PDB file of C-alpha atoms in Angstrom:
ATOM      1  CA  MET T 149      -0.036  -0.199  -0.001  1.00  0.00           C
ATOM      2  CA  ARG T 150       1.567   3.429  -0.888  1.00  0.00           C
ATOM      3  CA  ALA T 151       2.411   5.682   1.974  1.00  0.00           C
ATOM      4  CA  SER T 152      -0.564   8.305   1.044  1.00  0.00           C
ATOM      5  CA  GLU T 153      -3.063   5.579   1.155  1.00  0.00           C
ATOM      6  CA  ARG T 154      -1.806   4.192   4.438  1.00  0.00           C
ATOM      7  CA  ALA T 155      -1.780   7.902   6.054  1.00  0.00           C
ATOM      8  CA  TYR T 156      -5.019   8.452   4.619  1.00  0.00           C
ATOM      9  CA  ALA T 157      -6.603   5.209   5.954  1.00  0.00           C
ATOM     10  CA  ALA T 158      -5.355   5.871   9.339  1.00  0.00           C
ATOM     11  CA  LEU T 159      -6.230   9.499   9.563  1.00  0.00           C
ATOM     12  CA  ARG T 160      -9.730   8.739   8.324  1.00  0.00           C
ATOM     13  CA  ALA T 161     -10.248   5.809  10.687  1.00  0.00           C
ATOM     14  CA  ASP T 162      -9.063   8.083  13.607  1.00  0.00           C
ATOM     15  CA  ILE T 163     -11.382  10.928  12.688  1.00  0.00           C
ATOM     16  CA  LEU T 164     -14.565   8.362  11.914  1.00  0.00           C
ATOM     17  CA  GLU T 165     -13.845   6.864  15.582  1.00  0.00           C
ATOM     18  CA  TRP T 166     -13.521   9.997  17.179  1.00  0.00           C
ATOM     19  CA  ARG T 167      -9.732   9.546  18.379  1.00  0.00           C
ATOM     20  CA  LEU T 168      -8.952  12.862  16.555  1.00  0.00           C
ATOM     21  CA  ALA T 169     -11.789  14.751  17.675  1.00  0.00           C
ATOM     22  CA  PRO T 170     -13.616  17.758  15.845  1.00  0.00           C
ATOM     23  CA  GLY T 171     -11.515  20.668  16.115  1.00  0.00           C
ATOM     24  CA  THR T 172      -8.110  19.010  16.290  1.00  0.00           C
ATOM     25  CA  VAL T 173      -5.271  20.622  14.663  1.00  0.00           C
ATOM     26  CA  LEU T 174      -3.352  18.147  12.114  1.00  0.00           C
ATOM     27  CA  ALA T 175       0.045  19.320  12.250  1.00  0.00           C
ATOM     28  CA  GLU T 176       1.703  17.858   9.237  1.00  0.00           C
ATOM     29  CA  VAL T 177       5.414  17.236  11.113  1.00  0.00           C
ATOM     30  CA  GLU T 178       3.342  15.922  14.213  1.00  0.00           C
ATOM     31  CA  GLN T 179       0.960  13.446  11.803  1.00  0.00           C
ATOM     32  CA  ALA T 180       3.911  12.639   9.526  1.00  0.00           C
ATOM     33  CA  GLU T 181       6.004  11.272  12.601  1.00  0.00           C
ATOM     34  CA  ARG T 182       3.004   9.482  13.972  1.00  0.00           C
ATOM     35  CA  LEU T 183       1.978   7.456  10.977  1.00  0.00           C
ATOM     36  CA  GLY T 184       5.952   6.997   9.742  1.00  0.00           C
ATOM     37  CA  VAL T 185       5.363   8.576   6.548  1.00  0.00           C
ATOM     38  CA  SER T 186       7.040  11.814   4.837  1.00  0.00           C
ATOM     39  CA  ARG T 187       5.215  15.402   4.425  1.00  0.00           C
ATOM     40  CA  THR T 188       4.193  14.914   0.827  1.00  0.00           C
ATOM     41  CA  PRO T 189       2.341  11.719   1.130  1.00  0.00           C
ATOM     42  CA  LEU T 190       0.544  13.113   4.284  1.00  0.00           C
ATOM     43  CA  ARG T 191      -0.498  16.355   2.183  1.00  0.00           C
ATOM     44  CA  GLU T 192      -2.078  14.063  -0.271  1.00  0.00           C
ATOM     45  CA  ALA T 193      -3.840  12.137   2.486  1.00  0.00           C
ATOM     46  CA  LEU T 194      -5.073  15.435   3.923  1.00  0.00           C
ATOM     47  CA  GLY T 195      -6.062  16.707   0.652  1.00  0.00           C
ATOM     48  CA  ARG T 196      -8.363  13.559   0.135  1.00  0.00           C
ATOM     49  CA  LEU T 197      -9.782  14.224   3.805  1.00  0.00           C
ATOM     50  CA  SER T 198     -10.685  17.786   2.977  1.00  0.00           C
ATOM     51  CA  ALA T 199     -12.321  16.459  -0.271  1.00  0.00           C
ATOM     52  CA  GLU T 200     -14.675  14.014   1.762  1.00  0.00           C
ATOM     53  CA  GLY T 201     -15.338  17.229   4.145  1.00  0.00           C
ATOM     54  CA  LEU T 202     -13.727  15.376   7.191  1.00  0.00           C
ATOM     55  CA  THR T 203     -10.787  17.968   7.383  1.00  0.00           C
ATOM     56  CA  THR T 204     -11.135  22.027   6.851  1.00  0.00           C
ATOM     57  CA  PRO T 205      -8.037  24.094   5.663  1.00  0.00           C
ATOM     58  CA  ALA T 206      -7.182  26.375   8.674  1.00  0.00           C
ATOM     59  CA  GLY T 207      -4.264  28.930   7.842  1.00  0.00           C
ATOM     60  CA  ARG T 208      -1.185  26.949   7.331  1.00  0.00           C
ATOM     61  CA  GLY T 209      -2.795  23.675   8.408  1.00  0.00           C
ATOM     62  CA  VAL T 210      -5.884  21.837   8.562  1.00  0.00           C
ATOM     63  CA  ILE T 211      -8.597  20.486  11.486  1.00  0.00           C
ATOM     64  CA  VAL T 212     -10.873  17.887  11.818  1.00  0.00           C
ATOM     65  CA  THR T 213     -14.268  19.362  10.913  1.00  0.00           C
ATOM     66  CA  GLU T 214     -16.828  20.528  13.590  1.00  0.00           C
ATOM     67  CA  ILE T 215     -20.139  18.724  13.863  1.00  0.00           C
ATOM     68  CA  SER T 216     -22.606  21.073  14.770  1.00  0.00           C
ATOM     69  CA  LEU T 217     -26.538  20.601  15.322  1.00  0.00           C
ATOM     70  CA  GLU T 218     -27.018  22.362  12.262  1.00  0.00           C
ATOM     71  CA  ASP T 219     -24.984  20.046  10.230  1.00  0.00           C
ATOM     72  CA  ILE T 220     -26.781  17.209  11.757  1.00  0.00           C
ATOM     73  CA  ASP T 221     -30.089  18.543  10.971  1.00  0.00           C
ATOM     74  CA  GLU T 222     -28.854  19.212   7.233  1.00  0.00           C
ATOM     75  CA  LEU T 223     -27.519  15.696   7.060  1.00  0.00           C
ATOM     76  CA  PHE T 224     -30.713  13.997   8.141  1.00  0.00           C
ATOM     77  CA  GLU T 225     -32.637  16.081   5.625  1.00  0.00           C
ATOM     78  CA  LEU T 226     -30.498  14.862   2.948  1.00  0.00           C
ATOM     79  CA  ARG T 227     -30.543  11.112   4.700  1.00  0.00           C
ATOM     80  CA  GLU T 228     -34.304  11.124   4.551  1.00  0.00           C
ATOM     81  CA  THR T 229     -34.498  11.985   0.793  1.00  0.00           C
ATOM     82  CA  LEU T 230     -32.012   9.426  -0.532  1.00  0.00           C
ATOM     83  CA  GLU T 231     -32.429   6.635   1.583  1.00  0.00           C
ATOM     84  CA  GLY T 232     -36.690   7.053   1.454  1.00  0.00           C
ATOM     85  CA  GLN T 233     -36.061   6.762  -2.150  1.00  0.00           C
ATOM     86  CA  ALA T 234     -33.478   3.900  -2.099  1.00  0.00           C
ATOM     87  CA  ALA T 235     -35.552   1.762   0.069  1.00  0.00           C
ATOM     88  CA  ALA T 236     -38.887   2.527  -2.120  1.00  0.00           C
ATOM     89  CA  LEU T 237     -36.642   1.292  -5.195  1.00  0.00           C
ATOM     90  CA  ALA T 238     -35.380  -1.596  -3.416  1.00  0.00           C
ATOM     91  CA  ALA T 239     -39.036  -2.860  -2.794  1.00  0.00           C
ATOM     92  CA  LYS T 240     -39.609  -2.646  -6.478  1.00  0.00           C
ATOM     93  CA  ARG T 241     -36.323  -3.941  -7.886  1.00  0.00           C
ATOM     94  CA  GLY T 242     -34.640  -6.214  -4.850  1.00  0.00           C
ATOM     95  CA  ASP T 243     -34.855  -9.795  -4.339  1.00  0.00           C
ATOM     96  CA  PRO T 244     -37.372 -10.446  -1.529  1.00  0.00           C
ATOM     97  CA  GLU T 245     -35.820 -13.610  -0.329  1.00  0.00           C
ATOM     98  CA  ILE T 246     -32.340 -11.625   0.569  1.00  0.00           C
ATOM     99  CA  PHE T 247     -34.483  -9.049   2.584  1.00  0.00           C
ATOM    100  CA  ARG T 248     -36.445 -11.601   4.120  1.00  0.00           C
ATOM    101  CA  GLN T 249     -33.490 -13.458   5.546  1.00  0.00           C
ATOM    102  CA  LEU T 250     -32.042 -10.008   6.547  1.00  0.00           C
ATOM    103  CA  HIS T 251     -35.405  -9.529   8.191  1.00  0.00           C
ATOM    104  CA  ALA T 252     -35.351 -12.584  10.380  1.00  0.00           C
ATOM    105  CA  GLU T 253     -31.788 -11.697  11.538  1.00  0.00           C
ATOM    106  CA  LEU T 254     -32.661  -8.013  12.479  1.00  0.00           C
ATOM    107  CA  GLN T 255     -35.881  -9.524  14.410  1.00  0.00           C
ATOM    108  CA  ALA T 256     -33.348 -11.421  16.486  1.00  0.00           C
ATOM    109  CA  ALA T 257     -30.751  -8.636  16.917  1.00  0.00           C
ATOM    110  CA  PRO T 258     -32.437  -6.788  20.186  1.00  0.00           C
ATOM    111  CA  SER T 259     -31.835  -9.785  22.329  1.00  0.00           C
ATOM    112  CA  SER T 260     -28.303  -9.873  21.393  1.00  0.00           C
ATOM    113  CA  ILE T 261     -28.177  -6.252  21.828  1.00  0.00           C
ATOM    114  CA  THR T 262     -29.503  -6.458  25.297  1.00  0.00           C
ATOM    115  CA  GLY T 263     -27.844  -9.331  26.619  1.00  0.00           C
ATOM    116  CA  ALA T 264     -25.237  -9.921  29.244  1.00  0.00           C
ATOM    117  CA  GLU T 265     -22.943  -9.762  26.294  1.00  0.00           C
ATOM    118  CA  PRO T 266     -24.001  -7.208  23.969  1.00  0.00           C
ATOM    119  CA  ALA T 267     -22.983  -8.038  20.308  1.00  0.00           C
ATOM    120  CA  VAL T 268     -22.407  -4.290  19.142  1.00  0.00           C
ATOM    121  CA  ALA T 269     -20.280  -4.627  16.556  1.00  0.00           C
ATOM    122  CA  GLU T 270     -22.006  -7.582  15.358  1.00  0.00           C
ATOM    123  CA  TYR T 271     -25.394  -5.300  14.853  1.00  0.00           C
ATOM    124  CA  TYR T 272     -23.542  -2.786  12.920  1.00  0.00           C
ATOM    125  CA  GLU T 273     -22.166  -5.561  10.649  1.00  0.00           C
ATOM    126  CA  LEU T 274     -25.523  -6.574  10.066  1.00  0.00           C
ATOM    127  CA  VAL T 275     -26.946  -3.156   9.506  1.00  0.00           C
ATOM    128  CA  GLY T 276     -24.278  -2.587   7.051  1.00  0.00           C
ATOM    129  CA  ARG T 277     -25.194  -5.598   5.045  1.00  0.00           C
ATOM    130  CA  LEU T 278     -28.800  -4.036   5.160  1.00  0.00           C
ATOM    131  CA  ASP T 279     -27.303  -1.050   3.339  1.00  0.00           C
ATOM    132  CA  ALA T 280     -25.271  -3.239   0.999  1.00  0.00           C
ATOM    133  CA  ALA T 281     -28.379  -5.246   0.042  1.00  0.00           C
ATOM    134  CA  ILE T 282     -30.312  -2.001  -0.589  1.00  0.00           C
ATOM    135  CA  ASP T 283     -27.334  -0.399  -2.786  1.00  0.00           C
ATOM    136  CA  ALA T 284     -27.225  -3.626  -4.787  1.00  0.00           C
ATOM    137  CA  ALA T 285     -31.050  -3.837  -5.303  1.00  0.00           C
ATOM    138  CA  ILE T 286     -31.709  -0.360  -6.342  1.00  0.00           C
ATOM    139  CA  SER T 287     -29.266  -0.380  -9.597  1.00  0.00           C
ATOM    140  CA  ASN T 288     -28.534   3.172  -9.546  1.00  0.00           C
ATOM    141  CA  ALA T 289     -24.858   3.878  -9.219  1.00  0.00           C
ATOM    142  CA  TYR T 290     -25.562   7.511  -8.954  1.00  0.00           C
ATOM    143  CA  LEU T 291     -27.815   7.327  -5.822  1.00  0.00           C
ATOM    144  CA  VAL T 292     -25.166   4.603  -4.218  1.00  0.00           C
ATOM    145  CA  GLN T 293     -22.350   7.062  -4.754  1.00  0.00           C
ATOM    146  CA  ALA T 294     -24.363   9.803  -2.948  1.00  0.00           C
ATOM    147  CA  MET T 295     -25.253   7.851  -0.071  1.00  0.00           C
ATOM    148  CA  ALA T 296     -21.856   6.558   0.477  1.00  0.00           C
ATOM    149  CA  SER T 297     -20.372  10.227   0.482  1.00  0.00           C
ATOM    150  CA  LEU T 298     -23.075  10.811   3.070  1.00  0.00           C
ATOM    151  CA  ARG T 299     -22.245   7.499   5.481  1.00  0.00           C
ATOM    152  CA  VAL T 300     -18.794   8.844   6.172  1.00  0.00           C
ATOM    153  CA  HIS T 301     -20.457  11.794   7.938  1.00  0.00           C
ATOM    154  CA  LEU T 302     -23.008   9.479   9.547  1.00  0.00           C
ATOM    155  CA  VAL T 303     -20.530   7.222  11.012  1.00  0.00           C
ATOM    156  CA  ARG T 304     -18.977  10.222  12.929  1.00  0.00           C
ATOM    157  CA  ILE T 305     -22.448  11.466  14.095  1.00  0.00           C
ATOM    158  CA  ARG T 306     -23.369   7.824  15.352  1.00  0.00           C
ATOM    159  CA  ARG T 307     -20.599   8.050  17.552  1.00  0.00           C
ATOM    160  CA  LEU T 308     -22.480  11.250  19.324  1.00  0.00           C
ATOM    161  CA  ALA T 309     -25.018   8.784  20.642  1.00  0.00           C
ATOM    162  CA  ALA T 310     -22.656   6.347  21.831  1.00  0.00           C
ATOM    163  CA  ASP T 311     -23.857   2.416  22.196  1.00  0.00           C
ATOM    164  CA  ASP T 312     -27.015   2.946  23.939  1.00  0.00           C
ATOM    165  CA  ALA T 313     -28.435  -0.640  24.381  1.00  0.00           C
ATOM    166  CA  SER T 314     -32.054   0.280  24.382  1.00  0.00           C
ATOM    167  CA  ARG T 315     -31.440   2.764  21.460  1.00  0.00           C
ATOM    168  CA  LEU T 316     -29.736   0.058  19.316  1.00  0.00           C
ATOM    169  CA  ALA T 317     -32.684  -2.473  20.171  1.00  0.00           C
ATOM    170  CA  ALA T 318     -35.129  -0.134  19.149  1.00  0.00           C
ATOM    171  CA  SER T 319     -33.116   0.721  15.918  1.00  0.00           C
ATOM    172  CA  ALA T 320     -32.698  -2.865  15.193  1.00  0.00           C
ATOM    173  CA  ALA T 321     -36.853  -3.383  15.322  1.00  0.00           C
ATOM    174  CA  GLU T 322     -36.864  -0.181  13.090  1.00  0.00           C
ATOM    175  CA  HIS T 323     -34.651  -1.674  10.278  1.00  0.00           C
ATOM    176  CA  SER T 324     -36.209  -4.978  10.587  1.00  0.00           C
ATOM    177  CA  ALA T 325     -39.524  -3.050   9.717  1.00  0.00           C
ATOM    178  CA  ILE T 326     -37.659  -1.731   6.437  1.00  0.00           C
ATOM    179  CA  ALA T 327     -36.462  -5.048   5.599  1.00  0.00           C
ATOM    180  CA  ASP T 328     -39.861  -6.467   6.046  1.00  0.00           C
ATOM    181  CA  ALA T 329     -41.275  -3.932   3.718  1.00  0.00           C
ATOM    182  CA  ILE T 330     -38.938  -4.078   1.290  1.00  0.00           C
ATOM    183  CA  ALA T 331     -39.439  -7.820   1.182  1.00  0.00           C
ATOM    184  CA  SER T 332     -42.925  -7.204   0.697  1.00  0.00           C
ATOM    185  CA  ARG T 333     -42.388  -5.347  -2.145  1.00  0.00           C
ATOM    186  CA  ASN T 334     -44.085  -2.392  -0.538  1.00  0.00           C
ATOM    187  CA  PRO T 335     -42.156   0.760  -1.731  1.00  0.00           C
ATOM    188  CA  GLY T 336     -44.779   3.424   0.104  1.00  0.00           C
ATOM    189  CA  LEU T 337     -44.272   1.156   3.346  1.00  0.00           C
ATOM    190  CA  ALA T 338     -40.552   0.982   2.921  1.00  0.00           C
ATOM    191  CA  ARG T 339     -39.944   4.836   2.548  1.00  0.00           C
ATOM    192  CA  ALA T 340     -42.489   5.425   5.511  1.00  0.00           C
ATOM    193  CA  ALA T 341     -40.413   2.975   7.577  1.00  0.00           C
ATOM    194  CA  THR T 342     -37.150   4.589   7.028  1.00  0.00           C
ATOM    195  CA  THR T 343     -38.309   7.945   7.885  1.00  0.00           C
ATOM    196  CA  LEU T 344     -39.484   6.666  11.057  1.00  0.00           C
ATOM    197  CA  HIS T 345     -36.194   5.101  11.609  1.00  0.00           C
ATOM    198  CA  LEU T 346     -34.523   8.510  10.797  1.00  0.00           C
ATOM    199  CA  HIS T 347     -36.790  10.407  12.824  1.00  0.00           C
ATOM    200  CA  ARG T 348     -36.236   8.219  16.037  1.00  0.00           C
ATOM    201  CA  SER T 349     -32.768   8.283  15.502  1.00  0.00           C
ATOM    202  CA  LEU T 350     -32.180  12.010  15.001  1.00  0.00           C
ATOM    203  CA  THR T 351     -34.165  12.704  17.947  1.00  0.00           C
ATOM    204  CA  HIS T 352     -31.900  10.470  20.322  1.00  0.00           C
ATOM    205  CA  ILE T 353     -28.666  11.911  19.149  1.00  0.00           C
ATOM    206  CA  LYS T 354     -29.775  15.308  19.439  1.00  0.00           C
ATOM    207  CA  ALA T 355     -30.972  14.621  23.291  1.00  0.00           C
ATOM    208  CA  THR T 356     -27.469  12.785  23.817  1.00  0.00           C
ATOM    209  CA  PRO T 357     -24.790  15.022  25.273  1.00  0.00           C
ATOM    210  CA  ALA T 358     -21.849  15.452  23.238  1.00  0.00           C
ATOM    211  CA  PRO T 359     -18.689  13.628  24.072  1.00  0.00           C
TER     212      PRO T 359
END
């Protein structure tokens, strides 16, 4: 892997997981030493992160982009438009059997999330598979690309709400309803289930104190 790719992947992961919090100054010398690369590939990596909106130029350096309540509202407005349409298209074009299987797995997820050893990582992986199934079903490369760009920021926002077991269990039930509506080939219901999930997620995030 090229040095710029390594630096980009490491910095991107640190930003998404809040190891580099919003407002953190990314000094070239410090980050190059930390990541074991020269300053040229580091600049390439920082340029890619700025193009994604994860970093912002500030003077002669860059900082990790801040996330405000206004940003969250705007992202969820866009998310409702894109994901609602995607769910509706998946209900029209997708393989019902794939979504029936995902529905069954999501139905079982709440008990594993709230158990003695919460399977949070497994739940996020399952949601990722639902997203991937919807992306594959809609047969619209432009919509998939738009949602991929949006999801980068949603990962950061998800960390604001932490891993609250009760909310994750409710979220699993909401995702289960989305999968069920798609499997039933009901575009209107799939869109409505997506809108409900996003509304409840936004309400929870905004009620959670910032880290």
